Short mmCIF file of N, CA, C and O in Angstrom, two decimals:
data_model
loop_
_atom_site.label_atom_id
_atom_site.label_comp_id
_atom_site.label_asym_id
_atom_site.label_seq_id
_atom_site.Cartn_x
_atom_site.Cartn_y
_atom_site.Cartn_z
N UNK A 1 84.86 70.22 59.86
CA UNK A 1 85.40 70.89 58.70
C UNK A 1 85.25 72.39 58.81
O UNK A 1 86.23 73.05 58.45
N UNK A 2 84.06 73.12 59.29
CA UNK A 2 83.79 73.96 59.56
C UNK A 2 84.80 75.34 60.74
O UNK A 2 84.94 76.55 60.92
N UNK A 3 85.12 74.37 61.10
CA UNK A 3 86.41 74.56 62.35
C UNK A 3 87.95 74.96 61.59
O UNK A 3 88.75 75.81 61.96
N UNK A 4 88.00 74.37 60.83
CA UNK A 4 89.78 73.82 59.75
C UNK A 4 89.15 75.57 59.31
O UNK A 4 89.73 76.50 59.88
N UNK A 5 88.04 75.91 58.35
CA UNK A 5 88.25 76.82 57.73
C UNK A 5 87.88 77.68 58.67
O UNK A 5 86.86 77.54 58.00
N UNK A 6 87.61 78.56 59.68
CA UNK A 6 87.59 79.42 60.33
C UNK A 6 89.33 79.40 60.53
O UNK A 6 89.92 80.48 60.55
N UNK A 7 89.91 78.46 60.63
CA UNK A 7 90.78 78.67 61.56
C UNK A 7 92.08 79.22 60.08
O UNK A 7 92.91 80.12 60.18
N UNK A 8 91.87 78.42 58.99
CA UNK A 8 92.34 79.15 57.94
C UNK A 8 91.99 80.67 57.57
O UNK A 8 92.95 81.43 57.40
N UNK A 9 90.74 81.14 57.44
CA UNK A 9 90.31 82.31 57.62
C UNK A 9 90.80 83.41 58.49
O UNK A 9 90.74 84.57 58.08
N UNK A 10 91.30 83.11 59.68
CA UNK A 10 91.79 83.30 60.73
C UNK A 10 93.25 84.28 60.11
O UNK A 10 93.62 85.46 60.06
N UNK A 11 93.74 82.83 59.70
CA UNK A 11 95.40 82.98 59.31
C UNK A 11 95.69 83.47 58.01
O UNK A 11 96.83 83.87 57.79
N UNK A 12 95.02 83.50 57.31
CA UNK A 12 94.63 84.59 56.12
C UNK A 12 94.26 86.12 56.53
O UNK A 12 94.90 87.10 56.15
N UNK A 13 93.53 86.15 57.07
CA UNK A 13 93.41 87.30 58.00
C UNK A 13 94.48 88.16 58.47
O UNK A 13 94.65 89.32 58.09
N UNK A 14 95.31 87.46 59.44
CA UNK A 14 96.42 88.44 59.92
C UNK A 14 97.72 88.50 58.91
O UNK A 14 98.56 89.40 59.07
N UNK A 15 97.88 87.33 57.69
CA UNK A 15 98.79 87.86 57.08
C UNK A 15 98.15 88.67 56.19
O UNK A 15 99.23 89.20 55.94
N UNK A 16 97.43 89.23 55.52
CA UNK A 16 96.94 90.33 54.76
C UNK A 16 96.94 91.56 55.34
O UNK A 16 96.85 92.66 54.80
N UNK A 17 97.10 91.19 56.85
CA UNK A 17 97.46 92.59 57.71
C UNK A 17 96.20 93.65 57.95
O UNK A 17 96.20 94.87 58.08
N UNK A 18 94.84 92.42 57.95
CA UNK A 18 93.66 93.07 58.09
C UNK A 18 93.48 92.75 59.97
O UNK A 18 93.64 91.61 60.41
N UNK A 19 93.23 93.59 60.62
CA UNK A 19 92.96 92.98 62.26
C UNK A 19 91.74 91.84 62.29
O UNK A 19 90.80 91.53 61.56
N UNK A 20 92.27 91.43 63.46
CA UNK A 20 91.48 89.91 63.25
C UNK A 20 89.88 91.07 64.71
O UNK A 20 89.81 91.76 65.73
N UNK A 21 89.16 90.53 63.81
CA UNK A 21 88.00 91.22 64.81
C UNK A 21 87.88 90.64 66.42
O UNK A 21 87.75 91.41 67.37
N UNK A 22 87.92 89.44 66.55
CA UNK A 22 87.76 88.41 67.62
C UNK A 22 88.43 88.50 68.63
O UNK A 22 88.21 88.07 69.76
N UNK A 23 90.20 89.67 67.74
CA UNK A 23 90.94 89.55 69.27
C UNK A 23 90.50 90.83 69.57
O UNK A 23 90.07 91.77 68.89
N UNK A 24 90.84 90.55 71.34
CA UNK A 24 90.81 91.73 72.34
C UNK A 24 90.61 91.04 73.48
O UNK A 24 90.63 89.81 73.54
N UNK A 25 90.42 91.80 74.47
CA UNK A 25 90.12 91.59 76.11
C UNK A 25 88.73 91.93 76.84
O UNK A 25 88.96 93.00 77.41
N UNK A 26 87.19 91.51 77.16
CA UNK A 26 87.08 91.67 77.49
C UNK A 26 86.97 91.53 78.92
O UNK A 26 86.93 90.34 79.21
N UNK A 27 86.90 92.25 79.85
CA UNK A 27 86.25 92.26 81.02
C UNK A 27 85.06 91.93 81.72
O UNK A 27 84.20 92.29 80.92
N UNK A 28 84.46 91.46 82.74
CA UNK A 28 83.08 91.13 82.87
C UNK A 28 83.38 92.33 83.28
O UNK A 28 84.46 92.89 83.50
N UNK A 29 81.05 93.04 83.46
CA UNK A 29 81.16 94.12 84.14
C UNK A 29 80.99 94.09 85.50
O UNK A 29 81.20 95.16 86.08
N UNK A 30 80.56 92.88 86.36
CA UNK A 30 80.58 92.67 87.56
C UNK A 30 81.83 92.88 88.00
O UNK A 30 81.81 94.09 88.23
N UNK A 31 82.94 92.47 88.26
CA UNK A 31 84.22 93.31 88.50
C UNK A 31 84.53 94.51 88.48
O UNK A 31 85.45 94.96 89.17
N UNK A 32 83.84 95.20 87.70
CA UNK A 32 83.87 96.72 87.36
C UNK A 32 82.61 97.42 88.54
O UNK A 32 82.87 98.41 89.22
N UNK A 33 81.14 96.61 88.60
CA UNK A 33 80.35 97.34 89.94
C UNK A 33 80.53 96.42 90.88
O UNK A 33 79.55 96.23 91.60
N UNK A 34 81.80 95.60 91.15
CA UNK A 34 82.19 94.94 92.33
C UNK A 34 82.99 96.06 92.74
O UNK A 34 82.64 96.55 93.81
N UNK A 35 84.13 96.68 92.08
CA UNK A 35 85.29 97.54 92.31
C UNK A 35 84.23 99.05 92.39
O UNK A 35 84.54 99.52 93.49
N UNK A 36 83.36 99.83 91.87
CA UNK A 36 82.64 100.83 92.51
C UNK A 36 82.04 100.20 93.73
O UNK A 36 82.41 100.76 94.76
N UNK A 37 81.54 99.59 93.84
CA UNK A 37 80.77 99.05 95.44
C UNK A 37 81.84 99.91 95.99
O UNK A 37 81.81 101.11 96.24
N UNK A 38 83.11 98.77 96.16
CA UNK A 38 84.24 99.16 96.62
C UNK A 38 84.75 100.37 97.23
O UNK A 38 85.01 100.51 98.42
N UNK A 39 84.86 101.25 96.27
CA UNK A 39 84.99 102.53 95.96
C UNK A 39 84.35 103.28 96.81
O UNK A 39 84.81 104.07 97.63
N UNK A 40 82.82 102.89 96.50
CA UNK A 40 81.83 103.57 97.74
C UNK A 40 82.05 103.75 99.13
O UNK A 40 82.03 104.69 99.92
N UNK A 41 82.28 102.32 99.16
CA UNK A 41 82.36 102.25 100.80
C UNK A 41 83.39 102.41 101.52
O UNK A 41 83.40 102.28 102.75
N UNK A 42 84.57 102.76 100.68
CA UNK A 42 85.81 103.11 101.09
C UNK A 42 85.91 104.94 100.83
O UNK A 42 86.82 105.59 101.34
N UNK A 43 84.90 105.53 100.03
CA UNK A 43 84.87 106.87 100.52
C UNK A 43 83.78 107.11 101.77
O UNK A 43 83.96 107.93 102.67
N UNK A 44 82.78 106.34 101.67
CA UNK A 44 82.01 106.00 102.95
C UNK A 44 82.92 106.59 103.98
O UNK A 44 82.93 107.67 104.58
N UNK A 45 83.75 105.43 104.00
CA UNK A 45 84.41 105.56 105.20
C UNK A 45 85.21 106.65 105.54
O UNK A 45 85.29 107.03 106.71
N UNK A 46 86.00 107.34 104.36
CA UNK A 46 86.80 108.65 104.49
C UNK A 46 85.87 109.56 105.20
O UNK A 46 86.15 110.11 106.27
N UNK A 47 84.82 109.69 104.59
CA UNK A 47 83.77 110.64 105.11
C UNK A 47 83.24 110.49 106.32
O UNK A 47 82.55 111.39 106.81
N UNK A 48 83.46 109.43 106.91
CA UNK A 48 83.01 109.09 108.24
C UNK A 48 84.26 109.64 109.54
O UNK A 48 84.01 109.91 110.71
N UNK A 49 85.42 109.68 108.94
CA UNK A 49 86.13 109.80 109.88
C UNK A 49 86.27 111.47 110.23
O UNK A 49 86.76 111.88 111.29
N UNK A 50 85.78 112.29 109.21
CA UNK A 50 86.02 113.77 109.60
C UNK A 50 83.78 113.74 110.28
O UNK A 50 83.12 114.71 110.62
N UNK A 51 83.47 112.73 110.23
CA UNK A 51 81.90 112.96 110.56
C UNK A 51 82.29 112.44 111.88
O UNK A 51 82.33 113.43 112.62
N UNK A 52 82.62 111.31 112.59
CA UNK A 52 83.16 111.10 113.99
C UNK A 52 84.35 112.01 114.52
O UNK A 52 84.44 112.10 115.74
N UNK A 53 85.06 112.54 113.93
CA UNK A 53 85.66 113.77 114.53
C UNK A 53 86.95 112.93 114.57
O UNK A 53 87.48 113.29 115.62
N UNK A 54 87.69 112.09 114.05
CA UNK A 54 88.83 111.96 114.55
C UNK A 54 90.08 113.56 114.26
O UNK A 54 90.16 114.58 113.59
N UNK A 55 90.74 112.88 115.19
CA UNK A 55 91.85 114.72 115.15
C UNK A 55 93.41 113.65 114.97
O UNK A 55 93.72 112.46 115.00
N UNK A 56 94.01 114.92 114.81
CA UNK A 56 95.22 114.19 115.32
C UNK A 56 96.15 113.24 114.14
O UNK A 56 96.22 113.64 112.99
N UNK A 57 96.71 112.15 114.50
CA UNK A 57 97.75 111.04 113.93
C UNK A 57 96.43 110.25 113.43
O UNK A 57 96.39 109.97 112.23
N UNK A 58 95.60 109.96 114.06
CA UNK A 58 94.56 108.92 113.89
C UNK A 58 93.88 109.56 112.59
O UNK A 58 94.04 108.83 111.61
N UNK A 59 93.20 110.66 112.35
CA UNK A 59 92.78 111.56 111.25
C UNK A 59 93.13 110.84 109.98
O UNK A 59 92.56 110.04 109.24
N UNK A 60 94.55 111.56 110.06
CA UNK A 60 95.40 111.70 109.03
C UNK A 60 95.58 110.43 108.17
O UNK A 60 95.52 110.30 106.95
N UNK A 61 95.87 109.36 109.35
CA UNK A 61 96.32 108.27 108.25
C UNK A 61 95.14 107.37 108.31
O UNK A 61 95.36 106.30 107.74
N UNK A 62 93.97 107.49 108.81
CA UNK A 62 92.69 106.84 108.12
C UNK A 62 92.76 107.46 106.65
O UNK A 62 92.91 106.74 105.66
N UNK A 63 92.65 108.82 106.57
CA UNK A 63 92.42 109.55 105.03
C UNK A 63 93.24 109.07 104.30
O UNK A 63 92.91 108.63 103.20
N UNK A 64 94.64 109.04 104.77
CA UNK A 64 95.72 108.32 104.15
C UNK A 64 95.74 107.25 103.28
O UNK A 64 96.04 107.24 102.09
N UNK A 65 95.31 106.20 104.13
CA UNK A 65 94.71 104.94 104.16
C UNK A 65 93.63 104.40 103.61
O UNK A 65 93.36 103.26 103.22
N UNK A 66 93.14 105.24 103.63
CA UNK A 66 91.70 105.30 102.68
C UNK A 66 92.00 105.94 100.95
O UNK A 66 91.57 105.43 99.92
N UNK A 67 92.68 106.91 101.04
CA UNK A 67 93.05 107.40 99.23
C UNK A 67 94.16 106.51 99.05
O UNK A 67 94.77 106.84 98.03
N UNK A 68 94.48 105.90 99.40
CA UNK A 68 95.69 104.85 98.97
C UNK A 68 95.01 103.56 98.10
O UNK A 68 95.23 103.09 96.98
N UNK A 69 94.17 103.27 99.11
CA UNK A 69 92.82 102.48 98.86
C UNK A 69 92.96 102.50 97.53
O UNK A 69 93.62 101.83 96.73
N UNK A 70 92.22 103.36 97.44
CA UNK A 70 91.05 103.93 96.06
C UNK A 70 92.00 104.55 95.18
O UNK A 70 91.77 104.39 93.99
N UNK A 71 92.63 104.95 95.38
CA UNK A 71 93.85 104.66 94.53
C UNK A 71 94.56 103.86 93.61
O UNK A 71 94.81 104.02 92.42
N UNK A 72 94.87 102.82 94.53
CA UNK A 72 94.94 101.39 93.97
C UNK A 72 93.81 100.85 93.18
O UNK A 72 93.95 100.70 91.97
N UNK A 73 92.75 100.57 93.74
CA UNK A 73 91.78 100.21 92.71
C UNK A 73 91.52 100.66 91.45
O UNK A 73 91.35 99.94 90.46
N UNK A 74 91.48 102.38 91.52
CA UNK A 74 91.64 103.10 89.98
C UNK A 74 92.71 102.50 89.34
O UNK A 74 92.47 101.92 88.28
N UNK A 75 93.92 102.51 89.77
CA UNK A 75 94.79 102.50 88.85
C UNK A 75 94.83 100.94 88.36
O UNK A 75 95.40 100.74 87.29
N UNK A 76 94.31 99.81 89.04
CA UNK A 76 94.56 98.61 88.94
C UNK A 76 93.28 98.43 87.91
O UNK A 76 93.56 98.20 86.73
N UNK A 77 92.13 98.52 88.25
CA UNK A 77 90.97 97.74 87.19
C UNK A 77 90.86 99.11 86.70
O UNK A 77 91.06 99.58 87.82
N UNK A 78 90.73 100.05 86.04
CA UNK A 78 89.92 100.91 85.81
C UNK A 78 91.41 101.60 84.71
O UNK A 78 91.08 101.95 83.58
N UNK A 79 92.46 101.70 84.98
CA UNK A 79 93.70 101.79 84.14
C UNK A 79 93.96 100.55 83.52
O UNK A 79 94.78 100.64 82.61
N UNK A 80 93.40 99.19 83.76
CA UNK A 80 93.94 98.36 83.23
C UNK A 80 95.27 98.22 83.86
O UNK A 80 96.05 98.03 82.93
N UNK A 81 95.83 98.22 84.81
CA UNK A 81 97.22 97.77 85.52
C UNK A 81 97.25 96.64 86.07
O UNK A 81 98.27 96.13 86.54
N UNK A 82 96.31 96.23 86.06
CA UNK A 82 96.03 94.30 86.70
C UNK A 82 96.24 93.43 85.27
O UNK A 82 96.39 92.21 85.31
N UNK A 83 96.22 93.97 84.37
CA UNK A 83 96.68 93.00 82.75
C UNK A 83 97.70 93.37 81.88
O UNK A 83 97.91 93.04 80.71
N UNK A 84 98.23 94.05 82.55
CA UNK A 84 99.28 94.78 81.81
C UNK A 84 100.60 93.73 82.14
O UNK A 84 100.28 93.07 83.13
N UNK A 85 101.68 93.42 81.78
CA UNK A 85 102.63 92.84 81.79
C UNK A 85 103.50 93.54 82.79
O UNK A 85 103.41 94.75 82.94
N UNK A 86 104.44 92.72 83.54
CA UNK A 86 104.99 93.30 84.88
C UNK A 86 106.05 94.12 84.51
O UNK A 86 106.14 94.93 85.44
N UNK A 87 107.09 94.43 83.52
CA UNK A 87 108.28 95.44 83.64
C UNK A 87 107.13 96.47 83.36
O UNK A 87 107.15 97.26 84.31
N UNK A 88 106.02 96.86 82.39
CA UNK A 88 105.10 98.01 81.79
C UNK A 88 104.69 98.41 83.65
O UNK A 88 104.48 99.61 83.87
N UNK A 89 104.61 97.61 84.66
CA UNK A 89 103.57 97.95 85.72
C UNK A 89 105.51 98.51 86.55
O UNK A 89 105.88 99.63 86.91
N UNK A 90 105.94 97.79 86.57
CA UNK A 90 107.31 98.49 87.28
C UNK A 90 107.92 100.25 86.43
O UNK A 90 108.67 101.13 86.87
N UNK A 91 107.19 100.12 85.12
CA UNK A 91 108.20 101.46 84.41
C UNK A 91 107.00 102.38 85.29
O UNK A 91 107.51 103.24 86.01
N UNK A 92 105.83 102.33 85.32
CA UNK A 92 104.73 103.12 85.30
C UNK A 92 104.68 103.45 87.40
O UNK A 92 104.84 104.56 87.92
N UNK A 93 104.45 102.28 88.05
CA UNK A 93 104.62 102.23 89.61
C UNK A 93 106.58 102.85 90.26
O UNK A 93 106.91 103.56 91.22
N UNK A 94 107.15 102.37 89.52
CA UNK A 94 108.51 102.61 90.14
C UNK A 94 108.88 104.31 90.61
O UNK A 94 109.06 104.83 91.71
N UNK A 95 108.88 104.75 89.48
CA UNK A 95 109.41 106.23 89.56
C UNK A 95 108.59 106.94 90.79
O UNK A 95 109.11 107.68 91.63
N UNK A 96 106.96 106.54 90.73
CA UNK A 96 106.24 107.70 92.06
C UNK A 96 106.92 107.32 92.77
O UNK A 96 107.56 108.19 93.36
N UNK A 97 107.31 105.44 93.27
CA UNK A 97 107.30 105.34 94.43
C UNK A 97 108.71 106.01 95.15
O UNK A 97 109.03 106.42 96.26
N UNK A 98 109.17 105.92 94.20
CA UNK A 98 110.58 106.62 94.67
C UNK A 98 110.56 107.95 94.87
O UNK A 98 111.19 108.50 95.78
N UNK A 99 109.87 108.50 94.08
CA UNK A 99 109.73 110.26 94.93
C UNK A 99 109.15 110.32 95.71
O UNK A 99 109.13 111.43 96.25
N UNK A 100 108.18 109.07 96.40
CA UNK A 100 107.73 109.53 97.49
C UNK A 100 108.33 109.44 98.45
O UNK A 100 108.10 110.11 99.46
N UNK A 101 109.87 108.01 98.24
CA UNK A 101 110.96 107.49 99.50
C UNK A 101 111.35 109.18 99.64
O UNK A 101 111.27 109.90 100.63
N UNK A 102 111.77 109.47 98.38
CA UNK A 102 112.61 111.30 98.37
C UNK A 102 111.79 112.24 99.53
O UNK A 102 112.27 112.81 100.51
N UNK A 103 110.39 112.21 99.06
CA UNK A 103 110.19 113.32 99.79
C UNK A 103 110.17 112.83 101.17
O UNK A 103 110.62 113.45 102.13
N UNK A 104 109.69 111.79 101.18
CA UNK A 104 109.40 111.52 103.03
C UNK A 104 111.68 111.30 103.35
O UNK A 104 111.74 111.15 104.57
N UNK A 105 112.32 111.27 103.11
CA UNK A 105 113.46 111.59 103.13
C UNK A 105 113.77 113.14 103.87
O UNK A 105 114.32 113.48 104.92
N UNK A 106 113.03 113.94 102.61
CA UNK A 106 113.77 115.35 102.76
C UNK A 106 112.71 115.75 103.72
O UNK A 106 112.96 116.87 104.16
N UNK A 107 111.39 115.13 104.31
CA UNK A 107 110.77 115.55 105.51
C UNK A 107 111.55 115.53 106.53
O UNK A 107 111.55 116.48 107.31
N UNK A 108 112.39 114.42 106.72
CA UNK A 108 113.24 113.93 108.27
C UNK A 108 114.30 114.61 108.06
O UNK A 108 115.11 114.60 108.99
N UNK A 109 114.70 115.51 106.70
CA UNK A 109 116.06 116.14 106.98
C UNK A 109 115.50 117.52 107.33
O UNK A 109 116.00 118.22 108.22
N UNK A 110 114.31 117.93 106.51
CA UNK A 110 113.54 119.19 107.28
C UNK A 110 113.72 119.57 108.67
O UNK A 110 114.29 120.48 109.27
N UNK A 111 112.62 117.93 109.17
CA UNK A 111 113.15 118.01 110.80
C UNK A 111 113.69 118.30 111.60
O UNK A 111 113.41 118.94 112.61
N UNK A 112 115.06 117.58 111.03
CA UNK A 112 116.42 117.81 111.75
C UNK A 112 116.87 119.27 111.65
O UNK A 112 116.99 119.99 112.64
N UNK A 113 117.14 119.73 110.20
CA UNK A 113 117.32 120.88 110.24
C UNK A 113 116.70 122.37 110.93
O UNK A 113 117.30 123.42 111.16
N UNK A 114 115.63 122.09 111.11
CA UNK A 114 114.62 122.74 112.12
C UNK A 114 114.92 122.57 113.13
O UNK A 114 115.47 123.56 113.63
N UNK A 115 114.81 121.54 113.91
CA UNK A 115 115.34 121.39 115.79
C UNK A 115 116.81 121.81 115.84
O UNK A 115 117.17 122.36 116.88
N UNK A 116 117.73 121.63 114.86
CA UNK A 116 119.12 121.91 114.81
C UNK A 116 119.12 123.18 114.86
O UNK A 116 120.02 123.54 115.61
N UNK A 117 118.33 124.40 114.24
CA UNK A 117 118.85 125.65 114.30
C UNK A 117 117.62 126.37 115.49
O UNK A 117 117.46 127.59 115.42
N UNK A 118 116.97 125.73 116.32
CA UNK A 118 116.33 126.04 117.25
C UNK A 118 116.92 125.84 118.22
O UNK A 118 116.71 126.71 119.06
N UNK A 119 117.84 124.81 118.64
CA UNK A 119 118.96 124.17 119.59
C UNK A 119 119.94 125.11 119.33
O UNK A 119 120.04 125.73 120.38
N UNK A 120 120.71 125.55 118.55
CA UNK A 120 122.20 126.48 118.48
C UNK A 120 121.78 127.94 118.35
O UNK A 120 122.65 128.81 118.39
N UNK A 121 120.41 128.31 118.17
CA UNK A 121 120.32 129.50 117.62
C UNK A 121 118.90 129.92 118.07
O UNK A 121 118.25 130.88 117.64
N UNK A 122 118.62 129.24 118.79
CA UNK A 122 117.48 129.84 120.18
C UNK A 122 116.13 130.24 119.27
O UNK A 122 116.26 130.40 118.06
N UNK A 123 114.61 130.43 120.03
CA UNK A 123 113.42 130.63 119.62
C UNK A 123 113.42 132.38 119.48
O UNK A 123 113.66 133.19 120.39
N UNK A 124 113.07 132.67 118.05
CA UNK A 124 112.99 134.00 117.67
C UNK A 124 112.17 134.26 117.78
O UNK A 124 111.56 133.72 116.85
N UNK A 125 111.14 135.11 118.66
CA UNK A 125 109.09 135.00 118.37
C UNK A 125 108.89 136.42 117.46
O UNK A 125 107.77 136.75 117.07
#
């Protein structure tokens, strides 16, 4: 019986248009110092690669690779983007990703345009 009236209470509740206290989301916090662990050891590692000296292509896209990382994780548990409903995660993810197709685009037309006027129009020092 005890059950029937909570659950009336309940529904009295939201039509009076008072918030029902009970709802919400929480989170455990182990997920939260599972995802810093995380975090750690994936800047760990950033920091390791300018401490072993990598140079070069190899450098670059460890760091790369590594803030992409941690990246993702912020924005996924820590923004709440892992509970969010999927068109809200496409309005919010879509647009960077596309300026980033743009810019890495207008890098390879850079390119071109660079070797193109070095080829017809010779090295100026």
């Amino acid at each position: 019986m005890a059950s029937a009236h909570q659950h009336s209470g309940h529904a009295s509740a939201l039509v009076a248009g008072q918030p029902d206290k009970k709802q919400g989301q929480q989170h455990p916090l182990g997920s939260y110092f599972a995802v810093w662990a995380l975090l750690f050891v994936l800047s760990t590692g950033s920091y390791l690669v300018d401490y072993f000296g990598f140079h070069g292509f190899s450098r670059w896209s460890l760091i790369l690779a590594f803030m992409w990382l941690k990246a993702g994780l912020i924005v996924a548990v820590f923004m709440h983007m892992r509970w969010e409903r999927l068109p809200l995660i496409y309005a919010i993810l879509v647009p960077p990703l596309l300026l980033g197709v743009l810019v890495a685009l207008m890098t390879l037309e850079s390119t071109y345009t660079y070797w193109t006027r070095i080829i017809f129009f010779g090295l100026s020092s």
